[in-house]
Short mmCIF file of C-alpha atoms in Angstrom, two decimals:
data_model
loop_
_atom_site.label_atom_id
_atom_site.label_comp_id
_atom_site.label_asym_id
_atom_site.label_seq_id
_atom_site.Cartn_x
_atom_site.Cartn_y
_atom_site.Cartn_z
CA MET Q 1 83.52 76.93 114.58
CA SER Q 2 83.35 78.25 110.99
CA PHE Q 3 85.61 81.17 112.03
CA PHE Q 4 88.48 78.75 112.31
CA ARG Q 5 88.24 77.68 108.69
CA THR Q 6 91.44 78.71 106.94
CA GLU Q 7 89.74 81.13 104.54
CA LYS Q 8 87.87 83.00 107.28
CA ARG Q 9 90.92 83.13 109.53
CA ASN Q 10 93.02 84.47 106.68
CA THR Q 11 90.42 87.13 105.92
CA VAL Q 12 90.77 88.41 109.48
CA ILE Q 13 94.57 88.33 109.18
CA VAL Q 14 94.45 90.27 105.88
CA VAL Q 15 92.30 92.98 107.47
CA PHE Q 16 94.68 93.15 110.44
CA LEU Q 17 97.76 93.46 108.20
CA ALA Q 18 96.08 96.04 105.96
CA VAL Q 19 95.27 98.17 109.00
CA LEU Q 20 98.77 97.66 110.40
CA LEU Q 21 100.31 98.95 107.16
CA SER Q 22 97.86 101.86 107.03
CA VAL Q 23 98.33 103.48 110.44
CA TYR Q 24 101.18 104.78 112.58
CA PRO Q 25 100.28 104.64 116.30
CA ALA Q 26 102.61 106.86 118.34
CA LEU Q 27 102.19 104.47 121.27
CA LEU Q 28 104.00 101.72 119.33
CA MET Q 29 106.81 103.84 117.87
CA ASN Q 30 110.43 103.32 118.92
CA SER Q 31 113.10 106.04 119.00
CA ALA Q 32 113.63 105.64 115.23
CA LYS Q 33 109.86 106.13 114.73
CA GLN Q 34 109.34 102.55 113.57
CA ASN Q 35 106.19 100.64 114.48
CA MET Q 36 107.30 97.96 116.92
CA LEU Q 37 104.23 95.80 116.24
CA LEU Q 38 104.91 95.96 112.52
CA LEU Q 39 108.56 95.02 113.10
CA GLY Q 40 107.42 92.01 115.10
CA VAL Q 41 105.07 90.90 112.33
CA MET Q 42 107.81 91.43 109.75
CA ALA Q 43 110.14 89.22 111.80
CA ILE Q 44 107.73 86.27 111.81
CA SER Q 45 106.45 86.75 108.24
CA PRO Q 46 108.87 84.12 106.79
CA ILE Q 47 106.94 81.52 108.81
CA ALA Q 48 103.77 82.32 106.82
CA ILE Q 49 105.70 81.92 103.56
CA ILE Q 50 107.07 78.55 104.63
CA LEU Q 51 103.73 77.28 105.93
CA SER Q 52 101.89 78.33 102.78
CA GLN Q 53 103.99 75.93 100.68
CA LYS Q 54 103.14 78.06 97.66
CA ILE Q 55 105.40 79.54 95.00
CA LEU Q 56 103.90 82.62 93.36
CA ILE Q 57 106.36 83.13 90.53
CA LYS Q 58 105.04 86.46 89.27
CA TYR Q 59 105.21 87.99 92.76
CA ASP Q 60 108.23 86.15 94.15
CA LEU Q 61 110.75 86.05 91.33
CA PRO Q 62 111.27 89.78 90.65
CA LEU Q 63 111.71 90.61 94.34
CA ILE Q 64 114.01 87.65 94.96
CA VAL Q 65 116.20 88.52 91.97
CA MET Q 66 116.30 92.17 93.03
CA TYR Q 67 117.21 91.24 96.61
CA VAL Q 68 119.93 88.78 95.54
CA LEU Q 69 121.53 91.51 93.39
CA MET Q 70 121.27 93.97 96.30
CA LEU Q 71 123.19 91.47 98.43
CA SER Q 72 125.69 90.36 95.78
CA PHE Q 73 126.94 93.62 94.27
CA PRO Q 74 128.01 95.24 97.56
CA LEU Q 75 129.49 92.00 98.93
CA VAL Q 76 131.59 91.49 95.79
CA PHE Q 77 132.54 95.04 94.84
CA TYR Q 78 132.13 97.10 98.04
CA PRO Q 79 132.43 94.72 101.01
CA THR Q 80 133.33 97.51 103.43
CA SER Q 81 130.09 99.31 102.60
CA VAL Q 82 127.84 96.44 103.59
CA ARG Q 83 125.35 97.45 106.29
CA TRP Q 84 123.46 94.36 107.31
CA SER Q 85 120.87 96.38 109.20
CA THR Q 86 119.77 98.05 105.96
CA LEU Q 87 119.78 94.84 103.92
CA ILE Q 88 117.99 92.80 106.57
CA TYR Q 89 115.36 95.51 106.94
CA THR Q 90 114.74 95.37 103.18
CA GLY Q 91 114.48 91.58 103.37
CA MET Q 92 111.93 91.86 106.17
CA PHE Q 93 109.72 94.18 104.11
CA ILE Q 94 109.94 91.84 101.11
CA SER Q 95 109.10 88.88 103.32
CA LEU Q 96 106.12 90.69 104.84
CA PHE Q 97 104.74 91.58 101.42
CA LEU Q 98 105.12 88.07 100.03
CA ALA Q 99 103.48 86.65 103.16
CA TYR Q 100 100.63 89.15 102.80
CA ILE Q 101 100.03 88.07 99.19
CA ARG Q 102 99.85 84.41 100.19
CA ILE Q 103 97.41 85.08 103.01
CA LEU Q 104 95.34 87.37 100.78
CA TYR Q 105 95.01 84.72 98.07
CA SER Q 106 93.91 82.18 100.69
CA SER Q 107 91.26 84.50 102.14
CA GLU Q 108 87.61 85.22 101.40
CA LEU Q 109 87.95 89.00 101.40
CA THR Q 110 85.18 90.50 99.28
CA VAL Q 111 84.69 93.77 97.43
CA GLU Q 112 82.18 94.97 100.03
CA GLN Q 113 84.46 94.07 102.93
CA PHE Q 114 87.42 95.88 101.43
CA LYS Q 115 85.30 98.90 100.60
CA ASN Q 116 83.99 99.05 104.18
CA LEU Q 117 87.52 98.72 105.51
CA LEU Q 118 88.64 101.70 103.44
CA LYS Q 119 85.61 103.71 104.54
CA TRP Q 120 86.27 103.17 108.24
CA LEU Q 121 89.98 103.89 107.86
CA ILE Q 122 89.12 107.20 106.18
CA TYR Q 123 86.73 107.97 109.05
CA LEU Q 124 89.39 106.98 111.59
CA TYR Q 125 91.94 109.36 110.09
CA ALA Q 126 89.39 112.20 110.13
CA ILE Q 127 88.32 111.51 113.72
CA THR Q 128 91.94 111.36 114.87
CA LEU Q 129 92.68 114.70 113.21
CA ILE Q 130 89.61 116.28 114.84
CA VAL Q 131 90.83 115.06 118.22
CA GLN Q 132 94.32 116.41 117.52
CA LEU Q 133 93.01 119.83 116.52
CA THR Q 134 90.83 119.93 119.61
CA CYS Q 135 93.84 119.08 121.78
CA PHE Q 136 95.91 121.80 120.08
CA PHE Q 137 93.34 124.59 120.46
CA LEU Q 138 92.59 123.60 124.06
CA GLY Q 139 96.29 123.53 124.92
CA LEU Q 140 96.24 119.79 125.70
CA PRO Q 141 98.92 117.23 124.75
CA ILE Q 142 98.34 116.28 121.11
CA PHE Q 143 96.96 112.77 120.69
CA ASN Q 144 99.06 110.44 118.49
CA ARG Q 145 101.68 113.14 117.93
CA ILE Q 146 104.62 111.98 115.80
CA ASN Q 147 105.80 114.61 113.30
CA VAL Q 148 103.84 117.86 113.42
CA ASP Q 149 104.47 121.51 112.56
CA LEU Q 150 102.97 124.03 114.96
CA THR Q 151 105.11 127.02 113.98
CA HIS Q 152 103.62 128.19 110.67
CA GLY Q 153 100.12 129.46 111.32
CA PHE Q 154 97.45 126.75 111.18
CA PRO Q 155 98.89 123.57 112.78
CA ARG Q 156 100.09 120.81 110.46
CA LEU Q 157 99.14 117.58 112.22
CA ASN Q 158 99.78 113.97 111.28
CA ALA Q 159 96.42 112.27 112.13
CA LEU Q 160 97.21 108.51 111.93
CA GLY Q 161 100.14 108.93 109.55
CA PRO Q 162 103.71 109.65 110.64
CA GLU Q 163 103.51 113.20 109.22
CA PRO Q 164 100.98 115.35 107.30
CA ALA Q 165 102.40 114.57 103.83
CA TRP Q 166 102.24 110.83 104.45
CA THR Q 167 98.70 111.15 105.79
CA ALA Q 168 97.73 112.87 102.55
CA ARG Q 169 99.28 110.10 100.46
CA ILE Q 170 97.56 107.36 102.45
CA LEU Q 171 94.12 109.01 102.40
CA SER Q 172 94.35 109.78 98.67
CA LEU Q 173 95.07 106.14 97.85
CA PHE Q 174 92.21 105.07 100.12
CA MET Q 175 89.83 107.47 98.39
CA LEU Q 176 90.93 106.46 94.89
CA LEU Q 177 90.49 102.75 95.61
CA TYR Q 178 87.15 103.49 97.27
CA CYS Q 179 85.96 105.20 94.07
CA CYS Q 180 87.25 102.29 91.97
CA LEU Q 181 85.34 99.81 94.13
CA SER Q 182 82.20 101.90 93.76
CA ASP Q 183 82.63 101.76 89.98
CA TYR Q 184 83.04 97.99 90.10
CA LEU Q 185 79.95 97.42 92.22
CA LYS Q 186 77.79 99.65 90.00
CA GLY Q 187 79.19 98.34 86.74
CA TYR Q 188 80.03 101.77 85.36
CA LYS Q 189 82.29 104.72 86.14
CA VAL Q 190 80.57 106.77 88.82
CA GLY Q 191 80.55 110.52 88.25
CA LEU Q 192 81.79 113.11 90.70
CA LEU Q 193 78.36 114.39 91.70
CA GLU Q 194 77.06 110.87 92.18
CA ILE Q 195 79.95 109.79 94.43
CA VAL Q 196 79.66 112.97 96.50
CA LYS Q 197 75.90 112.49 96.87
CA GLU Q 198 76.01 108.79 97.74
CA GLU Q 199 79.20 108.83 99.82
CA LYS Q 200 78.81 112.26 101.44
CA TRP Q 201 80.55 111.51 104.74
CA VAL Q 202 83.43 109.65 103.12
CA CYS Q 203 84.04 112.60 100.80
CA ILE Q 204 83.71 115.14 103.62
CA SER Q 205 86.16 113.17 105.76
CA TYR Q 206 88.69 112.99 102.94
CA VAL Q 207 88.47 116.68 102.04
CA PHE Q 208 88.64 117.66 105.70
CA VAL Q 209 91.85 115.69 106.29
CA ILE Q 210 93.51 116.93 103.08
CA ILE Q 211 92.78 120.56 103.96
CA ALA Q 212 93.21 120.47 107.73
CA CYS Q 213 96.46 118.48 107.84
CA GLY Q 214 98.07 121.38 105.93
CA SER Q 215 100.06 119.29 103.44
CA THR Q 216 101.06 120.70 100.06
CA THR Q 217 101.49 117.10 98.91
CA GLY Q 218 97.88 116.47 99.84
CA LEU Q 219 96.64 119.23 97.54
CA ILE Q 220 98.58 117.77 94.61
CA PHE Q 221 97.20 114.28 95.27
CA ALA Q 222 93.67 115.65 95.63
CA CYS Q 223 93.97 117.40 92.26
CA VAL Q 224 95.02 114.11 90.62
CA LEU Q 225 92.05 112.41 92.21
CA LEU Q 226 89.68 115.12 90.95
CA CYS Q 227 91.12 114.88 87.44
CA ARG Q 228 90.00 111.24 87.41
CA PHE Q 229 86.41 112.50 87.11
CA ILE Q 230 86.99 114.99 84.31
CA ASN Q 231 84.96 114.60 81.14
CA ILE Q 232 82.94 116.99 79.00
CA LYS Q 233 79.95 116.79 81.36
CA SER Q 234 81.89 117.18 84.60
CA ILE Q 235 84.65 119.64 83.74
CA LEU Q 236 82.62 122.61 84.99
CA TYR Q 237 81.83 120.88 88.28
CA VAL Q 238 85.48 119.90 88.80
CA ALA Q 239 86.59 123.49 88.10
CA ILE Q 240 84.03 124.84 90.59
CA LEU Q 241 85.09 122.29 93.18
CA LEU Q 242 88.77 123.15 92.75
CA PHE Q 243 87.96 126.84 93.12
CA ALA Q 244 85.93 126.17 96.27
CA PHE Q 245 88.67 123.87 97.56
CA PHE Q 246 91.40 126.50 97.28
CA SER Q 247 89.11 129.31 98.46
CA LEU Q 248 88.31 127.37 101.63
CA GLY Q 249 91.99 126.76 102.26
CA ASN Q 250 92.80 130.46 101.88
CA ILE Q 251 89.91 131.46 104.15
CA MET Q 252 91.23 129.07 106.80
CA GLU Q 253 94.69 130.62 106.28
CA ILE Q 254 96.34 127.28 105.67
CA ASN Q 255 99.72 128.10 104.17
CA SER Q 256 99.88 124.85 102.16
CA PHE Q 257 97.62 126.49 99.57
CA ASN Q 258 100.09 129.34 99.11
CA ARG Q 259 102.98 126.90 99.07
CA VAL Q 260 101.52 124.74 96.31
CA THR Q 261 101.03 127.76 94.01
CA LYS Q 262 104.72 128.58 94.43
CA PHE Q 263 106.00 125.01 94.40
CA LEU Q 264 104.45 123.67 91.17
CA PRO Q 265 105.85 126.38 88.84
CA ALA Q 266 109.28 125.96 90.44
CA LEU Q 267 109.06 122.18 90.07
CA PHE Q 268 108.54 122.40 86.31
CA THR Q 269 111.86 124.25 85.98
CA LEU Q 270 113.73 121.26 87.51
CA ASN Q 271 116.08 123.82 89.03
CA GLU Q 272 117.08 122.66 92.51
CA ASP Q 273 117.65 126.13 93.92
CA MET Q 274 114.31 127.44 92.69
CA ILE Q 275 112.45 124.42 94.07
CA ILE Q 276 114.13 124.77 97.47
CA GLU Q 277 113.35 128.48 97.58
CA ALA Q 278 109.69 127.84 96.72
CA ASP Q 279 109.12 125.16 99.37
CA GLY Q 280 111.88 123.58 101.43
CA SER Q 281 109.65 120.78 102.70
CA GLY Q 282 108.50 119.73 99.24
CA ALA Q 283 112.03 120.16 97.90
CA SER Q 284 113.38 117.64 100.42
CA ARG Q 285 111.33 114.98 98.63
CA ILE Q 286 111.85 116.04 95.01
CA VAL Q 287 115.30 117.61 94.75
CA PRO Q 288 117.30 114.50 95.84
CA THR Q 289 115.83 112.59 92.90
CA ILE Q 290 116.83 115.33 90.44
CA ALA Q 291 120.32 115.58 91.94
CA THR Q 292 120.87 111.81 91.91
CA LEU Q 293 119.74 111.45 88.30
CA LYS Q 294 122.61 113.77 87.35
CA GLN Q 295 125.10 111.45 89.07
CA VAL Q 296 124.10 108.07 87.62
CA SER Q 297 125.10 106.74 84.25
CA LEU Q 298 124.97 103.65 82.04
CA THR Q 299 128.46 104.30 80.66
CA THR Q 300 130.33 103.41 83.86
CA LEU Q 301 130.67 100.23 85.90
CA ASP Q 302 129.19 102.00 88.93
CA GLY Q 303 126.09 102.72 86.90
CA TRP Q 304 125.48 98.97 86.62
CA ILE Q 305 126.64 97.71 90.03
CA GLY Q 306 126.07 100.81 92.16
CA HIS Q 307 128.28 102.41 94.79
CA GLY Q 308 127.44 100.22 97.78
CA VAL Q 309 124.87 100.00 100.56
CA ASP Q 310 123.55 103.42 101.65
CA ALA Q 311 126.14 105.17 99.46
CA ASP Q 312 123.51 107.76 98.64
CA MET Q 313 123.12 108.95 102.22
CA GLY Q 314 124.12 112.60 102.22
CA ILE Q 315 124.36 112.70 98.43
CA TYR Q 316 122.61 116.06 98.59
CA LYS Q 317 122.10 118.61 101.34
CA ILE Q 318 119.20 120.99 101.81
CA GLY Q 319 120.48 123.36 104.43
CA SER Q 320 121.75 121.12 107.22
CA ILE Q 321 119.56 118.19 106.15
CA LYS Q 322 121.31 115.28 104.44
CA THR Q 323 119.13 113.45 101.93
CA ASN Q 324 119.23 110.09 100.17
CA GLY Q 325 119.01 109.45 96.44
CA GLY Q 326 115.22 109.73 96.25
CA ALA Q 327 113.55 107.77 93.47
CA PHE Q 328 116.95 106.73 92.06
CA SER Q 329 118.58 105.65 95.33
CA LEU Q 330 118.59 102.00 94.25
CA TRP Q 331 120.35 102.90 91.00
CA TYR Q 332 123.03 104.83 92.86
CA ASN Q 333 123.48 102.14 95.54
CA TYR Q 334 122.94 98.87 93.67
CA GLY Q 335 122.97 99.65 89.96
CA PHE Q 336 120.63 100.10 87.02
CA VAL Q 337 119.27 96.54 86.87
CA VAL Q 338 118.03 96.69 90.46
CA GLN Q 339 116.41 100.07 89.77
CA ILE Q 340 114.61 98.79 86.67
CA ILE Q 341 113.30 95.68 88.46
CA TYR Q 342 112.05 97.89 91.29
CA LEU Q 343 110.22 100.38 89.06
CA THR Q 344 108.82 97.72 86.74
CA TYR Q 345 107.49 95.71 89.67
CA ILE Q 346 105.72 98.72 91.19
CA ILE Q 347 104.15 99.75 87.87
CA TRP Q 348 103.00 96.16 87.25
CA ILE Q 349 101.40 95.93 90.70
CA CYS Q 350 99.69 99.33 90.38
CA TRP Q 351 98.54 98.98 86.78
CA VAL Q 352 94.77 98.70 86.39
CA ARG Q 353 93.15 98.93 82.97
CA ASN Q 354 91.30 102.20 82.35
CA GLU Q 355 92.52 103.66 85.66
CA TRP Q 356 95.40 105.98 84.82
CA SER Q 357 95.06 107.80 88.15
CA LEU Q 358 96.34 104.78 90.08
CA ILE Q 359 99.58 104.80 88.11
CA ALA Q 360 99.76 108.58 88.58
CA ILE Q 361 99.42 108.14 92.35
CA ALA Q 362 102.11 105.43 92.31
CA ILE Q 363 104.50 107.70 90.38
CA LEU Q 364 103.86 110.51 92.87
CA TYR Q 365 104.70 108.08 95.67
CA ILE Q 366 107.97 106.97 94.08
CA PHE Q 367 109.16 110.38 92.91
CA GLY Q 368 107.95 112.09 96.07
CA GLY Q 369 110.45 110.50 98.41
CA VAL Q 370 108.94 107.07 99.12
CA THR Q 371 111.85 104.62 99.00
CA LEU Q 372 112.28 100.86 99.39
CA ASN Q 373 112.75 100.74 103.16
CA LEU Q 374 109.68 102.79 104.01
CA GLN Q 375 106.41 101.30 105.20
CA LEU Q 376 104.49 103.57 102.83
CA LEU Q 377 105.82 101.79 99.72
CA TRP Q 378 104.66 98.39 100.92
CA PHE Q 379 101.33 99.89 101.95
CA LEU Q 380 100.89 101.07 98.34
CA LEU Q 381 101.70 97.64 96.91
CA ALA Q 382 99.54 95.78 99.44
CA MET Q 383 96.50 98.00 98.83
CA CYS Q 384 96.78 97.71 95.04
CA CYS Q 385 97.15 93.92 95.24
CA THR Q 386 94.14 93.73 97.55
CA TYR Q 387 92.04 95.78 95.14
CA LYS Q 388 93.03 93.58 92.20
CA TYR Q 389 92.30 90.43 94.20
CA VAL Q 390 88.79 91.38 95.34
CA ILE Q 391 87.61 92.53 91.91
CA SER Q 392 89.00 89.42 90.21
CA ASN Q 393 87.66 87.05 92.85
CA LYS Q 394 84.09 87.78 91.69
CA ILE Q 395 82.77 87.44 95.23
CA LEU Q 396 80.52 90.28 96.37
#
């Protein structure tokens, strides 16, 4: 009967929601590639908020203020632009996150439980990708196929993410938090060699997915993760590992390794044409942000109240593809104040003392095309909140 205690029940619910935010099952996707189970949970999430009878000012207030402004500015200044589907979808994500926080803080989730959850999710992504590659090379229908690229040499497969680049983002956050939890349990910052030795299969699974999914984004995230371990003693090992990492990718003829060497120099120029020429896929995530930044201002009324709901759709075109405003879409649509609340909230959630790499990962999420109405953003916030909760709860 102890299972039905509120704390134990909520621990199970937290694990379920964390998994739900972490995976993209093709079986549950609708025509718009949205997880129908997640949509159902989002729809009933306000019930959890009401039943909790808790007000968490530091979590609730910024999102509520941001959402009220997102509703008010278009209704007052651009009533014809109002798209309730977009606004309601945003409200559902906010509601889900606030419900998750309440359930999390009423749970008994421990450091060890969260660490094991991350470990098995990393394994699950690797196993899924192995199955997908097997299906591809045997000419069978690809398991859990959502967005894949089979036309550029080695296949770029999505594993349990919606596409290879998202898989790389998800796995990199998993791996970073896994390392942070290892540090916490040991009481000191674990070195690269030690983590590889003690967590061999977790590390192998992560590296396998990052390389085999063929994502340029994944290589960038992996480099950030490796830089976390750099000090005077480990710099040689990190350099050797990076060399081996890229050598293995070239031997396997995975074109993401060639793409990243072209993309990064072009990115530092901030020239849209050069970035697009270097890597069209990566450009579709970065260039819209650069283009939108050139079109927003604090010297005009539109800069403060925005241009209306979804006004940024098609703000920039890459070939025939219409893009949104990227990291500054909220500024363009709803004004500067909404944008600042949004960025400040994310940085606050993801800030952990002496862990710069977590903020770096969060910035790469935001400026790499992850916007407010994407599941991946709320996955990032939920995972960071969960990490902070378990290490502050002092329950091992």
